[in-house]
PDB file of C-alpha atoms in Angstrom:
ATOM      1  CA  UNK L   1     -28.533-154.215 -49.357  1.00  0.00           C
ATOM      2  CA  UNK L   2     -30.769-152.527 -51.139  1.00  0.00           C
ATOM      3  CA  UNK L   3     -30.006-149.593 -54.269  1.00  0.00           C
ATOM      4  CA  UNK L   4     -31.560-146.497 -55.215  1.00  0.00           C
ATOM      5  CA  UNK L   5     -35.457-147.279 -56.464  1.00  0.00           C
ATOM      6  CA  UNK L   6     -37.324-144.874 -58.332  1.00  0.00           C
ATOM      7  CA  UNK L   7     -40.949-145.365 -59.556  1.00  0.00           C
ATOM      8  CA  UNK L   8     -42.329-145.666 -62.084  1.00  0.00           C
ATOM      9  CA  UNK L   9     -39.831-147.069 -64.468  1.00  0.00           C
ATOM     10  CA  UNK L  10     -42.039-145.607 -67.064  1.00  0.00           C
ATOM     11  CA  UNK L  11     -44.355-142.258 -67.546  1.00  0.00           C
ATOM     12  CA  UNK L  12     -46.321-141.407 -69.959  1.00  0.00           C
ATOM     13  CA  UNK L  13     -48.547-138.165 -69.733  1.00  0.00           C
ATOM     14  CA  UNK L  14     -49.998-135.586 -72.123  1.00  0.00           C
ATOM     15  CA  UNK L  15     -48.777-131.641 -72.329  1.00  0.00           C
ATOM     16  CA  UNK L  16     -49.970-129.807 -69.772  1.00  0.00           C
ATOM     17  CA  UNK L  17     -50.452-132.345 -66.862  1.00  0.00           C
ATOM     18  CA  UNK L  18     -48.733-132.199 -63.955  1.00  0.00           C
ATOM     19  CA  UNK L  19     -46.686-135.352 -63.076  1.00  0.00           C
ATOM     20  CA  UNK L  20     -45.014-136.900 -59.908  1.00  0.00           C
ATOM     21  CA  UNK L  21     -41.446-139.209 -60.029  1.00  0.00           C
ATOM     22  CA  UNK L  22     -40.513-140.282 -56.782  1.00  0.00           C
ATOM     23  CA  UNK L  23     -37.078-141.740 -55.403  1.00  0.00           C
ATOM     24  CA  UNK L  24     -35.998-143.935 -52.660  1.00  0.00           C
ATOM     25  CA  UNK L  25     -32.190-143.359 -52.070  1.00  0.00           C
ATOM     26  CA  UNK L  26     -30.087-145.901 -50.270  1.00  0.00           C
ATOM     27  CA  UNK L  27     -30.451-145.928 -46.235  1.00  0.00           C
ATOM     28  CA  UNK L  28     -28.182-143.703 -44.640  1.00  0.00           C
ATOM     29  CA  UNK L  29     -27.422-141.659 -47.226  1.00  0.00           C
ATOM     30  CA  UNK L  30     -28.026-138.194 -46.597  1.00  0.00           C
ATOM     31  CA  UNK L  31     -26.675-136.868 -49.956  1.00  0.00           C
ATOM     32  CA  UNK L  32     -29.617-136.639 -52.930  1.00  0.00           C
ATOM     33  CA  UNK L  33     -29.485-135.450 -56.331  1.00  0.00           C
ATOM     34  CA  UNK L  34     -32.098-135.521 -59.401  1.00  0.00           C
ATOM     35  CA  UNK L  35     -30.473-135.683 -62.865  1.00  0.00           C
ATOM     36  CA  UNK L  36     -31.868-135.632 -66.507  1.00  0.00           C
ATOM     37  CA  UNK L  37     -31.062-137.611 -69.398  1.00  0.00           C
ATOM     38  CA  UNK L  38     -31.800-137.183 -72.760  1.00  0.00           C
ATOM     39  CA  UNK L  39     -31.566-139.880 -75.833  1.00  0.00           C
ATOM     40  CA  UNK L  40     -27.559-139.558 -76.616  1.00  0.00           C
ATOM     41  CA  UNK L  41     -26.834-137.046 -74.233  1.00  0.00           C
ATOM     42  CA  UNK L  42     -25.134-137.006 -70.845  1.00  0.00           C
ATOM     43  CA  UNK L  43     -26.648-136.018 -67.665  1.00  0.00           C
ATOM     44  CA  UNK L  44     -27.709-133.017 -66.906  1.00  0.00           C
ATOM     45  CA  UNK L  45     -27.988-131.879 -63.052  1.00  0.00           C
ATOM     46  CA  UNK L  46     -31.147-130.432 -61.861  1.00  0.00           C
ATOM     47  CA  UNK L  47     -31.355-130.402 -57.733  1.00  0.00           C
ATOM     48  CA  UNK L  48     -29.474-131.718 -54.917  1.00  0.00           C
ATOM     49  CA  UNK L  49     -30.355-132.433 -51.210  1.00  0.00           C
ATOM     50  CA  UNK L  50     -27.277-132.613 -48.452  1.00  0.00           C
ATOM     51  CA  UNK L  51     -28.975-133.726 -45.425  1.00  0.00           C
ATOM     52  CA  UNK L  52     -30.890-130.962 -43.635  1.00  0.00           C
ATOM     53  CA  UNK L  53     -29.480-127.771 -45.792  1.00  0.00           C
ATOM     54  CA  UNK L  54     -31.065-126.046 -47.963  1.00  0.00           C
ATOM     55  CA  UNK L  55     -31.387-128.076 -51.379  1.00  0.00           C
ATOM     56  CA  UNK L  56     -29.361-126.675 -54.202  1.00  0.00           C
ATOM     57  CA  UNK L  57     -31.406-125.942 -56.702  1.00  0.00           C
ATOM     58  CA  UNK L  58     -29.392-124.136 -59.583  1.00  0.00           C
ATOM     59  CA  UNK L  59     -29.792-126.922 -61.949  1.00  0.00           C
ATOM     60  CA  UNK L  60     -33.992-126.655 -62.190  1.00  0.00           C
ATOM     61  CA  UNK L  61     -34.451-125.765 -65.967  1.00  0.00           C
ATOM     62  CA  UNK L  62     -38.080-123.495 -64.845  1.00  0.00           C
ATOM     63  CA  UNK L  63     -40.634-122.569 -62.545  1.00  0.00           C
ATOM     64  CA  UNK L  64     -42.298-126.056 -63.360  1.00  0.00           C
ATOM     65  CA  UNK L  65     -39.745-128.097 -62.056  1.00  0.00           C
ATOM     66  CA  UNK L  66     -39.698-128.808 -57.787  1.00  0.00           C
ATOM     67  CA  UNK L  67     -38.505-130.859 -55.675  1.00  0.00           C
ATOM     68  CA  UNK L  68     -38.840-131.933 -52.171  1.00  0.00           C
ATOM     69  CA  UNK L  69     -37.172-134.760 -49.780  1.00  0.00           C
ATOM     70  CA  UNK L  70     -38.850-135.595 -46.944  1.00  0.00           C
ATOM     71  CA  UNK L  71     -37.615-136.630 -43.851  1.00  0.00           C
ATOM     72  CA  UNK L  72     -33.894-136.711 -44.885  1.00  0.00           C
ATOM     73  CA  UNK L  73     -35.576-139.803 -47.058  1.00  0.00           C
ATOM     74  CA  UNK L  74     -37.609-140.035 -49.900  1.00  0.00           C
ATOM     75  CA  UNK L  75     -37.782-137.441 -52.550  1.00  0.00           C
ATOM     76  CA  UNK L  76     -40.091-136.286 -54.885  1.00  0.00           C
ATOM     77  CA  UNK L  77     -39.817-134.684 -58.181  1.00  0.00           C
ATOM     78  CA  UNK L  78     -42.766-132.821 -59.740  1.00  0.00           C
ATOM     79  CA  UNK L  79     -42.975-131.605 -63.179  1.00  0.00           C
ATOM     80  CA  UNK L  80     -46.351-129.094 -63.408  1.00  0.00           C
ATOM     81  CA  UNK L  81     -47.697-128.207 -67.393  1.00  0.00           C
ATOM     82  CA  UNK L  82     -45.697-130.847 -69.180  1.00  0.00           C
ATOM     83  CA  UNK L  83     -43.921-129.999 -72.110  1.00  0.00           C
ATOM     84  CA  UNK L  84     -42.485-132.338 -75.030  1.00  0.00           C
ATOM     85  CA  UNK L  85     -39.304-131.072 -74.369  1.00  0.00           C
ATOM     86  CA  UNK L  86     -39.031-132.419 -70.794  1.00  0.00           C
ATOM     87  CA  UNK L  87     -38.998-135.753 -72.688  1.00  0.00           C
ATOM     88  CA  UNK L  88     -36.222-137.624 -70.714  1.00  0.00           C
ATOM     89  CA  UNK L  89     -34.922-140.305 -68.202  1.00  0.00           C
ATOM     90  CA  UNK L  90     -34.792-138.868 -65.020  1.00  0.00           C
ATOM     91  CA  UNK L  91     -32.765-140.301 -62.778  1.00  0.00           C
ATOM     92  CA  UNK L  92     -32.066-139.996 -58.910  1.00  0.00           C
ATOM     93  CA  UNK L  93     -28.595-140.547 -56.984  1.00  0.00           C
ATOM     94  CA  UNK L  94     -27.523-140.926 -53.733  1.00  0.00           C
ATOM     95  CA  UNK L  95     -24.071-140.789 -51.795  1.00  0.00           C
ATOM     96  CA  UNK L  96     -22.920-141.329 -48.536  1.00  0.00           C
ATOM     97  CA  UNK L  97     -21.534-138.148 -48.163  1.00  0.00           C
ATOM     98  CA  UNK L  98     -22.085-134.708 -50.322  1.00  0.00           C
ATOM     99  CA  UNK L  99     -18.612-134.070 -51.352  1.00  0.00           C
ATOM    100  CA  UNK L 100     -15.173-135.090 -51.383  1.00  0.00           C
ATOM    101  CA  UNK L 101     -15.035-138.035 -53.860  1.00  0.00           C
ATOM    102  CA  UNK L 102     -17.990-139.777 -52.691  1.00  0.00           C
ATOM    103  CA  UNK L 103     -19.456-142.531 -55.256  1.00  0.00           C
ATOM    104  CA  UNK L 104     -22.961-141.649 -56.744  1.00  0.00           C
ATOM    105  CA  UNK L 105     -25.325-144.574 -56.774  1.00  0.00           C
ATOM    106  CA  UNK L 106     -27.384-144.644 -58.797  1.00  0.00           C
ATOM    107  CA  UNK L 107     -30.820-145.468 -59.730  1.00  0.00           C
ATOM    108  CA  UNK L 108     -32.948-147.167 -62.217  1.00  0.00           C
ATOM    109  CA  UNK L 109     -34.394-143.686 -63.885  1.00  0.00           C
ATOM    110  CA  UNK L 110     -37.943-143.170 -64.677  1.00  0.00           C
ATOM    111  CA  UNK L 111     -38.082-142.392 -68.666  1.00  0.00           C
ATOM    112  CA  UNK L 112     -40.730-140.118 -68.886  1.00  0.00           C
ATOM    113  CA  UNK L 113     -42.793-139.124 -72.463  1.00  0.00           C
ATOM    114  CA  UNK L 114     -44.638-136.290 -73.079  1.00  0.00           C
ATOM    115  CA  UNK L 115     -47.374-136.419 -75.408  1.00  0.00           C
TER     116      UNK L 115
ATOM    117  CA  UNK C   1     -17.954-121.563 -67.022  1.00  0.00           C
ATOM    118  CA  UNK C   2     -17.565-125.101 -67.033  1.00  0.00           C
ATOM    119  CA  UNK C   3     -16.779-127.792 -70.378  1.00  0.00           C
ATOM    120  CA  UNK C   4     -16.330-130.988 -70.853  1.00  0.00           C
ATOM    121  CA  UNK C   5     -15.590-132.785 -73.775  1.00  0.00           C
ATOM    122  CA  UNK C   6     -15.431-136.407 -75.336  1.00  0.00           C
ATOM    123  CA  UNK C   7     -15.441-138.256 -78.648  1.00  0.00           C
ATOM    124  CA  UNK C   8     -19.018-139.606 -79.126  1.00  0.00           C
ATOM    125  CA  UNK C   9     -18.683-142.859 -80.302  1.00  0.00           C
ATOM    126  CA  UNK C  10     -15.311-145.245 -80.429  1.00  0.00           C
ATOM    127  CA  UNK C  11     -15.082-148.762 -82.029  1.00  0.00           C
ATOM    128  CA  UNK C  12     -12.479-151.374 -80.619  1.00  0.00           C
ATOM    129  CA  UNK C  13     -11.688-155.219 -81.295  1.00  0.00           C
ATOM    130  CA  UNK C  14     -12.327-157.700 -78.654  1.00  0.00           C
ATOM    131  CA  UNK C  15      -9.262-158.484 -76.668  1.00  0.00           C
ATOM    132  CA  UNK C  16      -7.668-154.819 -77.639  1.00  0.00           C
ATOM    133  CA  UNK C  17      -6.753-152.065 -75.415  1.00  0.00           C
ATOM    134  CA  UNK C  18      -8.937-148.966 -75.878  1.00  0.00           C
ATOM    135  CA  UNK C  19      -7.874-145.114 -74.432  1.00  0.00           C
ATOM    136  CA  UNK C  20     -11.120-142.697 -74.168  1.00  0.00           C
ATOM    137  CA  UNK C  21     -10.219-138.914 -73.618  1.00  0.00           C
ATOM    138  CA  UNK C  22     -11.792-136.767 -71.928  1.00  0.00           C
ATOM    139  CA  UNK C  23     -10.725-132.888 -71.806  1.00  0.00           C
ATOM    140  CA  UNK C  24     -12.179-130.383 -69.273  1.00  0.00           C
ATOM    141  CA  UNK C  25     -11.971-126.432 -68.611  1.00  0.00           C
ATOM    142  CA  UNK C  26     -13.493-125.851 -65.285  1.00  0.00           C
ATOM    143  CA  UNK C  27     -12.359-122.430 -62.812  1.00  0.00           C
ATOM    144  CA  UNK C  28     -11.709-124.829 -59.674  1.00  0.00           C
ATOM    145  CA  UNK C  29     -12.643-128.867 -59.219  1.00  0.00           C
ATOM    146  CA  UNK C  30     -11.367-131.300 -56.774  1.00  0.00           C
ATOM    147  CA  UNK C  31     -11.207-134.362 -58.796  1.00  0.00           C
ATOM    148  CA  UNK C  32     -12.917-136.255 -62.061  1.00  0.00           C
ATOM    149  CA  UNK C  33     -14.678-138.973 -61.784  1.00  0.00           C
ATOM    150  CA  UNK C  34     -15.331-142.042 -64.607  1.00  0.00           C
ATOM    151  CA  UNK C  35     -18.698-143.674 -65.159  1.00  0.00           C
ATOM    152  CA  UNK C  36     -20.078-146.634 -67.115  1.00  0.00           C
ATOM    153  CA  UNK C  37     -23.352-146.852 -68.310  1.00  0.00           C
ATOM    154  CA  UNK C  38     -24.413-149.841 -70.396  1.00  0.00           C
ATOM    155  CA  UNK C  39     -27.556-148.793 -72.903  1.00  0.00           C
ATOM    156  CA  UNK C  40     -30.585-148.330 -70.496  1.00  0.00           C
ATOM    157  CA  UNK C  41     -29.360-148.531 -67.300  1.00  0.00           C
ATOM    158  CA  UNK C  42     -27.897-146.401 -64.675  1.00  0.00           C
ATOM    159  CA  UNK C  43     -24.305-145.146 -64.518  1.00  0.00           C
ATOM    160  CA  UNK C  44     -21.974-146.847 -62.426  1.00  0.00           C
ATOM    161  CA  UNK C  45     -18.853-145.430 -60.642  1.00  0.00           C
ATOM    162  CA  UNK C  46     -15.264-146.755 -62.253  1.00  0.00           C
ATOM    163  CA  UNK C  47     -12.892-144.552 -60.858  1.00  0.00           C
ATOM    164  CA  UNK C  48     -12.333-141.272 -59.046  1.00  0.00           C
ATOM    165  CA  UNK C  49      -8.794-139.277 -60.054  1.00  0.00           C
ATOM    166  CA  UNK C  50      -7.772-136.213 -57.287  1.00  0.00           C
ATOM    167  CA  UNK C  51      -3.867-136.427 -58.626  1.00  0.00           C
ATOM    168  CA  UNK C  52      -2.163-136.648 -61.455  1.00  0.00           C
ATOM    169  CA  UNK C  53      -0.692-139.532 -62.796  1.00  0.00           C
ATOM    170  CA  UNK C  54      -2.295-143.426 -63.574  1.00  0.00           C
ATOM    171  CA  UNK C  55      -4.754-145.320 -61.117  1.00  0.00           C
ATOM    172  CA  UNK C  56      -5.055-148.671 -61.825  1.00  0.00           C
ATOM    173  CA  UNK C  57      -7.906-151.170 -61.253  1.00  0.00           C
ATOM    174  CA  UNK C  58      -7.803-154.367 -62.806  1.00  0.00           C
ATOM    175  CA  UNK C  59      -8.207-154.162 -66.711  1.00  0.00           C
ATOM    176  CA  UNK C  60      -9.697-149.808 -66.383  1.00  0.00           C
ATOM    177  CA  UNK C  61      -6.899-147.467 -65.632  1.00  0.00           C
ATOM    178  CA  UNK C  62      -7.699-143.291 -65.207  1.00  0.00           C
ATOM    179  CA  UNK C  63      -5.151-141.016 -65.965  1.00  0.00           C
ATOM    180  CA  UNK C  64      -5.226-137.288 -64.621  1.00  0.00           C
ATOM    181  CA  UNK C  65      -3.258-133.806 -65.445  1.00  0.00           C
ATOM    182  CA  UNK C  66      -4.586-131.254 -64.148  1.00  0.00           C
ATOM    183  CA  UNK C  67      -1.863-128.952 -66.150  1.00  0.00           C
ATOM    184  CA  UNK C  68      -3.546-130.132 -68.954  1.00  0.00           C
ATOM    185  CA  UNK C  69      -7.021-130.507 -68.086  1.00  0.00           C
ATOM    186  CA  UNK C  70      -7.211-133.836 -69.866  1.00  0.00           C
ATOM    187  CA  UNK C  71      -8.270-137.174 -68.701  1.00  0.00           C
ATOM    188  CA  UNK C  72      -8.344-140.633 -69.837  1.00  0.00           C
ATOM    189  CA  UNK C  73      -9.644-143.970 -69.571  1.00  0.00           C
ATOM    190  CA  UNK C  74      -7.756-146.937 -70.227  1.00  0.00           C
ATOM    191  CA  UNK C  75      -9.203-150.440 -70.910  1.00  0.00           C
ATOM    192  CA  UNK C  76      -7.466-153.184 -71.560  1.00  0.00           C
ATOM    193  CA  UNK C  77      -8.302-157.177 -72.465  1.00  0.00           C
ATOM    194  CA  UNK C  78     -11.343-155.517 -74.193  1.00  0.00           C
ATOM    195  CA  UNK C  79     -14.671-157.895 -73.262  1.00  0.00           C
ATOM    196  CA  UNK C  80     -17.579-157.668 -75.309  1.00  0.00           C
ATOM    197  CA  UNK C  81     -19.607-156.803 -72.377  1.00  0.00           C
ATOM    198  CA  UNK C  82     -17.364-153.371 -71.999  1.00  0.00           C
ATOM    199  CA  UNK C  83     -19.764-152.308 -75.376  1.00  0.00           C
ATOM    200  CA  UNK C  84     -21.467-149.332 -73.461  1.00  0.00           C
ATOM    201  CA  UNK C  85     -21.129-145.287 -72.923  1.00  0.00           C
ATOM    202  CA  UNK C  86     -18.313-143.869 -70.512  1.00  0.00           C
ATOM    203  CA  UNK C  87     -18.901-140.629 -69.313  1.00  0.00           C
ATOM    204  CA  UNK C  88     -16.353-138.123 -67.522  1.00  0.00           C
ATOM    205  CA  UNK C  89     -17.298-135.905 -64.511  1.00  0.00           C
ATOM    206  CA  UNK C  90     -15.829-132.972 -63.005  1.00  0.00           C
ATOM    207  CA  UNK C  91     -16.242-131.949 -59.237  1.00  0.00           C
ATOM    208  CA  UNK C  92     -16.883-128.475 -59.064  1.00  0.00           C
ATOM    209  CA  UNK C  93     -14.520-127.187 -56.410  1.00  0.00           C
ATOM    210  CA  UNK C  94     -17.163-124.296 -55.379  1.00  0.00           C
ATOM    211  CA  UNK C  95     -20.164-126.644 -54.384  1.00  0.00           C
ATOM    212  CA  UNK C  96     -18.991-130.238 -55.063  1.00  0.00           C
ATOM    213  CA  UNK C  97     -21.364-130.177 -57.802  1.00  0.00           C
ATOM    214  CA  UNK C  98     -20.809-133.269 -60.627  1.00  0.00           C
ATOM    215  CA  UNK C  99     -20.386-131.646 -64.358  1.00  0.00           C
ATOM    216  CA  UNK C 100     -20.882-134.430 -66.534  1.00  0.00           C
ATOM    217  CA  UNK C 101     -19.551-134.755 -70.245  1.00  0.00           C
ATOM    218  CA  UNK C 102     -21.938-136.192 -73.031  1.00  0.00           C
ATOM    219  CA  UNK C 103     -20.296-139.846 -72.872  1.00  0.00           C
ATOM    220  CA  UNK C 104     -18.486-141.817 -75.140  1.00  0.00           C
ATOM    221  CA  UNK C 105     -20.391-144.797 -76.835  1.00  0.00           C
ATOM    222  CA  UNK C 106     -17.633-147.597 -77.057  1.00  0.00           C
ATOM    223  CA  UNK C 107     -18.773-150.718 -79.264  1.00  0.00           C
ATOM    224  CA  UNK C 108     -16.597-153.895 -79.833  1.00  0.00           C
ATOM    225  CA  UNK C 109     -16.595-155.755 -81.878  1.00  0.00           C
ATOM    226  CA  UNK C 110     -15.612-159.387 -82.332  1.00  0.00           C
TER     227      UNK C 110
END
């Protein structure tokens, strides 16, 4: 079946714009989460969606960062007023479940560049 | 709070058996999970340790003690295409939350 799909693969905007990544997690999963990547790094956890709770968003580095998943589906991450520093692959994972040992599939990431 | 930590980069011969650590101090998690994630791609799941001792799955083993908050990965009959980060998680006991070490880049060589 199909896997997580993210678009677009690849961003690249200029400070100060706002920018939208969007994920498509694996049918029938009602467990979301958006990570961050940076070049040598490991992941670093920004929001997380568990079916119709509210999300859990502890991990959202400021203000600028939201997120939203509509319809227990999709979800979108937006980024307002760029900054170089949110340089990064972002990348989106789904489970079946949102705890107790359930595998994390994930994504392809969308590497986004800040000019 | 919450650490993780692993060597950054290993180097192994093709064929040999490689052990990555992985030590953790966390106030509460339910298990610690094992990723692979070949350069420029997503992770993907290996193996998920709740108790202590050795799992085994074909040529990757995970080792757990939780007395010792220290992991390990074991691979064995080293392939070239094994050449890629492996990266440790902890699941946070309080909100099943992943905590996810920096990754260990493993290269082999011929």
């Amino acid at each position: 079946g199909a896997g997580v799909s993210q678009s677009p693969s690849n961003k690249v905007t200029e400070k100060g714009k706002d920018v939208e990544l969007r994920c498509d997690p694996i049918s029938g999963h009602t467990a979301l989460y958006w990570y961050r990547q940076s070049l040598g790094q490991g992941l670093e956890f920004l929001i997380y969606f568990q079916g119709n709770s509210a999300p859990d968003k502890s991990g959202l580095p400021s203000d600028r960062f939201s997120a939203e998943r509509t319809g227990g589906s999709v979800s979108t991450l937006t980024i307002q007023r760029t900054q170089q520093e949110d340089s990064a692959v972002y990348l989106c994972a789904s489970s079946s479940q949102g705890q107790g040992a359930y595998e994390q599939y994930f994504g392809p990431g969308t590497r986004l560049t800040v000019t | 709070g919450q650490n993780i930590d692993q060597p950054t980069e290993m180097t192994a011969t093709e064929g040999a058996i490689v052990q990555i650590n992985c030590t953790y101090q966390t106030s509460g998690f339910n298990g610690l999970f094992w990723y692979q994630q070949h350069a420029g791609e997503a992770p993907t799941f290996l193996s998920y340790n709740v108790l202590d001792g050795l799992e085994e799955k074909g040529r990757f083993s995970s080792f757990l003690s939780r007395s010792k908050g220290y992991s390990y990965l074991l691979l064995k009959e080293l392939q070239m295409k094994d050449s890629a980060s492996y990266l440790c998680a902890v699941e946070l006991r309080s909100n099943y939350q992943l905590i996810w070490g920096a990754g260990t880049k493993l290269i082999i060589k011929p």
